[in-house]
Tab-separated table of C-alpha atoms in Angstrom:
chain	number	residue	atom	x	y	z
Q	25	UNK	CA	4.211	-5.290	-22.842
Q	26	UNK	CA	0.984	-6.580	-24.150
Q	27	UNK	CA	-2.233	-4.389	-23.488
Q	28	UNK	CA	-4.521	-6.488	-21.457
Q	29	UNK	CA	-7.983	-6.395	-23.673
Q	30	UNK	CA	-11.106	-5.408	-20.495
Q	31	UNK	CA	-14.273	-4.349	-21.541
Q	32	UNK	CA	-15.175	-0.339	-20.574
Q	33	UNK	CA	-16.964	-1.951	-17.608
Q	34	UNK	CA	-13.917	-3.695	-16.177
Q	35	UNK	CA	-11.592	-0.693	-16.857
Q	36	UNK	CA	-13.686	1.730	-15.318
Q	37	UNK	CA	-13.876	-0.751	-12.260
Q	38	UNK	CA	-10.477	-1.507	-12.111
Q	39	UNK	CA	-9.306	1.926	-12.675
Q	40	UNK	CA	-11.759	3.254	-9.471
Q	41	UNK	CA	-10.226	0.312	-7.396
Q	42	UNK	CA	-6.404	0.999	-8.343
Q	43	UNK	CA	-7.429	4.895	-7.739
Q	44	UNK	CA	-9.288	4.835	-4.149
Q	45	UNK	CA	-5.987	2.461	-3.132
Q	46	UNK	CA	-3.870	4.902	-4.045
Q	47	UNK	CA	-5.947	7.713	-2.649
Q	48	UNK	CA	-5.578	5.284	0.899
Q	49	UNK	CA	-1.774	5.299	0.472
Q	50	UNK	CA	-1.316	9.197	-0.539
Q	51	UNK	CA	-3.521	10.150	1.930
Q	52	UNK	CA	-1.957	8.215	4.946
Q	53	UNK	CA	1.587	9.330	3.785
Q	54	UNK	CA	0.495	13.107	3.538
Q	55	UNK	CA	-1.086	12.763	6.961
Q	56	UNK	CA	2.281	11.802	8.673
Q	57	UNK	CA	3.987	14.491	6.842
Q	58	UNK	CA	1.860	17.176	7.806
Q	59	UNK	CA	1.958	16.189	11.558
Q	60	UNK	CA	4.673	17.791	13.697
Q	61	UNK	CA	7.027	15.657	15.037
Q	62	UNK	CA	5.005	12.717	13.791
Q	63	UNK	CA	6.536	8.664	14.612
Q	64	UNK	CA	5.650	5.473	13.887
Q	65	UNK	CA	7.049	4.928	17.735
Q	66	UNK	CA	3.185	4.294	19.305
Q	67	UNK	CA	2.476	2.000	16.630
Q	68	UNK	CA	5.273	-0.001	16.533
Q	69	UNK	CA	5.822	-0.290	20.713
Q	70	UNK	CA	1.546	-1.407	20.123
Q	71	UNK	CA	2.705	-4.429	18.318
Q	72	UNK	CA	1.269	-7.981	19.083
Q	73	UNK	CA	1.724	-11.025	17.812
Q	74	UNK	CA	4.734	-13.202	16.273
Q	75	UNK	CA	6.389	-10.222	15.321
Q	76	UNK	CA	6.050	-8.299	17.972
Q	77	UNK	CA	9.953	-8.014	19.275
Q	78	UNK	CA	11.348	-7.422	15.737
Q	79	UNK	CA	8.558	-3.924	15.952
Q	80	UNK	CA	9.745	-3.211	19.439
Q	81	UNK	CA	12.940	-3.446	18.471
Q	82	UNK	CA	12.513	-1.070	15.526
Q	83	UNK	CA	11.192	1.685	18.227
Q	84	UNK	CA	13.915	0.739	20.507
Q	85	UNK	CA	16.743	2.171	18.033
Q	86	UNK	CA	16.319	5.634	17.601
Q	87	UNK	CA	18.321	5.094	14.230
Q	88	UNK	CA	16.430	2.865	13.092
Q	89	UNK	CA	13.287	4.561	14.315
Q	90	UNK	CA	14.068	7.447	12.129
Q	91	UNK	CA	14.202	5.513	8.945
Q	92	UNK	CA	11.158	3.836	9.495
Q	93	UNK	CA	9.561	7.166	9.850
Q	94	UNK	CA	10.804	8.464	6.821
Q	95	UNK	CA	10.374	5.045	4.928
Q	96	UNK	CA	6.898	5.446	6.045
Q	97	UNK	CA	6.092	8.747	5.336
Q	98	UNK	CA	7.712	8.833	1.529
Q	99	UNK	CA	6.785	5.084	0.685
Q	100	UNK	CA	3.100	5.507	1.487
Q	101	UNK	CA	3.183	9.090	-0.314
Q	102	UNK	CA	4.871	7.944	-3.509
Q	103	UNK	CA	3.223	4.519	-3.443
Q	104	UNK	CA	-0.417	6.581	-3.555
Q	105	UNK	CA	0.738	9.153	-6.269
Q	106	UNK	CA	1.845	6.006	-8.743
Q	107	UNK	CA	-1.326	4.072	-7.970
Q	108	UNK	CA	-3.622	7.190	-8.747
Q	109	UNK	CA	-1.291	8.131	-11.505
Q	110	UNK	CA	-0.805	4.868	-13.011
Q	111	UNK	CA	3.231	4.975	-13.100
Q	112	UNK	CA	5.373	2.175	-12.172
Q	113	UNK	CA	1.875	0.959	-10.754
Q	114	UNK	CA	3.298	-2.512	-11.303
Q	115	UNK	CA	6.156	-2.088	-8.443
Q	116	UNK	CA	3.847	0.075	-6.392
Q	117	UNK	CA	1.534	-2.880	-5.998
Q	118	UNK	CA	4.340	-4.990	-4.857
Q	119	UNK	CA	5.721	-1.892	-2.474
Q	120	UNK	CA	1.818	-1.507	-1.279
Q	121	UNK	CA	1.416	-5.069	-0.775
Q	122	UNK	CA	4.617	-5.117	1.499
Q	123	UNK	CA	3.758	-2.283	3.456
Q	124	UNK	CA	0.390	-3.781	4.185
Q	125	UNK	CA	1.981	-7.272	4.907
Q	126	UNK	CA	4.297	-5.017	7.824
Q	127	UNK	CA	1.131	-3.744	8.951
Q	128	UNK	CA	-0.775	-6.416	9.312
Q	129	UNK	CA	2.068	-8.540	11.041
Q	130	UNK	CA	2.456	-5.459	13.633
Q	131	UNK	CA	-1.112	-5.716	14.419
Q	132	UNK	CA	-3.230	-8.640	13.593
Q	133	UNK	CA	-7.024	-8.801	14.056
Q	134	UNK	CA	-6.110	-12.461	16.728
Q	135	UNK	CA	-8.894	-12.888	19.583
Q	136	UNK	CA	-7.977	-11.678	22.382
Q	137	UNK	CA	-5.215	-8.920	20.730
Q	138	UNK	CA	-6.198	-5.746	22.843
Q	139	UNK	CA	-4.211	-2.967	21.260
Q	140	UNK	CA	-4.166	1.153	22.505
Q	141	UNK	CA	-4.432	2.319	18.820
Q	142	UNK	CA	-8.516	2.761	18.414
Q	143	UNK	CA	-9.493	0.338	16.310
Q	144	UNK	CA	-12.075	0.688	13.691
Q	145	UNK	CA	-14.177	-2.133	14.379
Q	146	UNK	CA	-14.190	-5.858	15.381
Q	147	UNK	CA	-12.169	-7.914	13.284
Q	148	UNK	CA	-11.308	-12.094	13.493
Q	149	UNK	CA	-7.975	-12.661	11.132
Q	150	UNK	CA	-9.484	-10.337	7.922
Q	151	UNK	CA	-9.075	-7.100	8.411
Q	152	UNK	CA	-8.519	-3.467	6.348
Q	153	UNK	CA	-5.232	-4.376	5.837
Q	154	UNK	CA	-5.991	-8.137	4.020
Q	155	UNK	CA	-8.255	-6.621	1.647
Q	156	UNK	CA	-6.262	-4.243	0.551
Q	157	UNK	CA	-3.465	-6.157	-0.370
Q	158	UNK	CA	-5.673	-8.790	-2.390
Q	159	UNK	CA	-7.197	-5.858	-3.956
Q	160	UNK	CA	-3.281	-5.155	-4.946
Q	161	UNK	CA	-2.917	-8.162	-5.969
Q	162	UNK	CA	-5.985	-8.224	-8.332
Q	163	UNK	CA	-4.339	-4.979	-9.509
Q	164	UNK	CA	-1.111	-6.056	-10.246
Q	165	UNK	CA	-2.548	-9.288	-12.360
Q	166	UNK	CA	-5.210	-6.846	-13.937
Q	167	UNK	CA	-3.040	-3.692	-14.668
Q	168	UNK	CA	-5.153	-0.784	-15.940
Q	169	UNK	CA	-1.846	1.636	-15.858
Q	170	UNK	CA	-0.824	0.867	-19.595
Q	171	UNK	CA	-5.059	1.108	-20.483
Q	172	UNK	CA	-5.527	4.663	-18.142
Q	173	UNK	CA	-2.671	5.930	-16.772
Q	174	UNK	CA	0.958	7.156	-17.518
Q	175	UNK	CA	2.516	3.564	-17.654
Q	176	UNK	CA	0.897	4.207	-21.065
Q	177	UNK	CA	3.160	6.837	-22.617
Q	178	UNK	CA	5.877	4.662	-20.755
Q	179	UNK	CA	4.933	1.650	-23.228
Q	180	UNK	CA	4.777	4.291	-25.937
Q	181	UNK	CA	7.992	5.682	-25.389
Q	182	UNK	CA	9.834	2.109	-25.146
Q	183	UNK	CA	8.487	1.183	-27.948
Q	184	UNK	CA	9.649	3.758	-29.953
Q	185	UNK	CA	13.533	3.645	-28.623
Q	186	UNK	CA	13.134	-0.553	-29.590
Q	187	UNK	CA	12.875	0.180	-33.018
């Protein structure tokens, strides 16, 4: 892979962004995990919108139910850990992005959307969820792993089994 060229400035920057995103992620997934008999039930049954009976459906099956618990818990977890560590943070922008697409499409910021999750402020269309993912999205086209991070010694290590 080629090594992007940034200036320290931009690094640093981008480094900070891809790190507090994955501090978001890690931190959300170690929150679940740590709760007792945490479920992504509430939340899901809360969904409004277009997508609303595919989410109520997903809390309906307790099957299905459990793996979107689990999915939950260990995506958000690992997706945090590769972010902050820079490895694989490639596919763990894409996984991020998709998790905050779900999200979003569970519970969008629409007037008039009155939802029994406390929400964090007022939003119209943009909300938490939105920015993050374009912020993922400036990370995946603006990769700082193989500059700062373990994706690095990845690159290092391929290289060395190419020749």
């Amino acid at each position: 892979m080629k090594i992007a060229s940034y200036t320290n400035t931009q690094t640093g920057w981008l480094v900070i962004m891809r790190i507090l995103v994955g501090w978001h992620f890690l931190y959300e997934g170690i929150a679940k995990i740590l709760q007792p008999g945490w479920s992504a039930y509430p939340y899901l049954m809360d969904s409004q919108g277009f997508f609303a009976g595919f989410f109520h459906s997903l809390a309906a099956d307790p099957t299905l139910l459990s793996v979107v618990n689990i999915l939950n818990m260990a995506g958000l977890t690992v997706i945090g850990l590769s972010l902050i560590l820079g490895f694989f943070s490639r596919p763990a922008c894409i996984g991020g992005i998709l998790f905050l697409l779900l999200f979003y499409l569970s519970h969008p910021p629409f007037i008039g959307a009155r939802y029994m999750m406390p929400a964090e402020g007022s939003y119209l269309w943009i909300d938490k969820n939105i920015i993050e993912i374009v912020i993922l999205v400036v990370l995946y086209y603006f990769p700082t792993s193989h500059i700062i991070g373990l994706d690095r010694y990845l690159d290092h290590f391929s290289l060395k089994l190419s020749k």
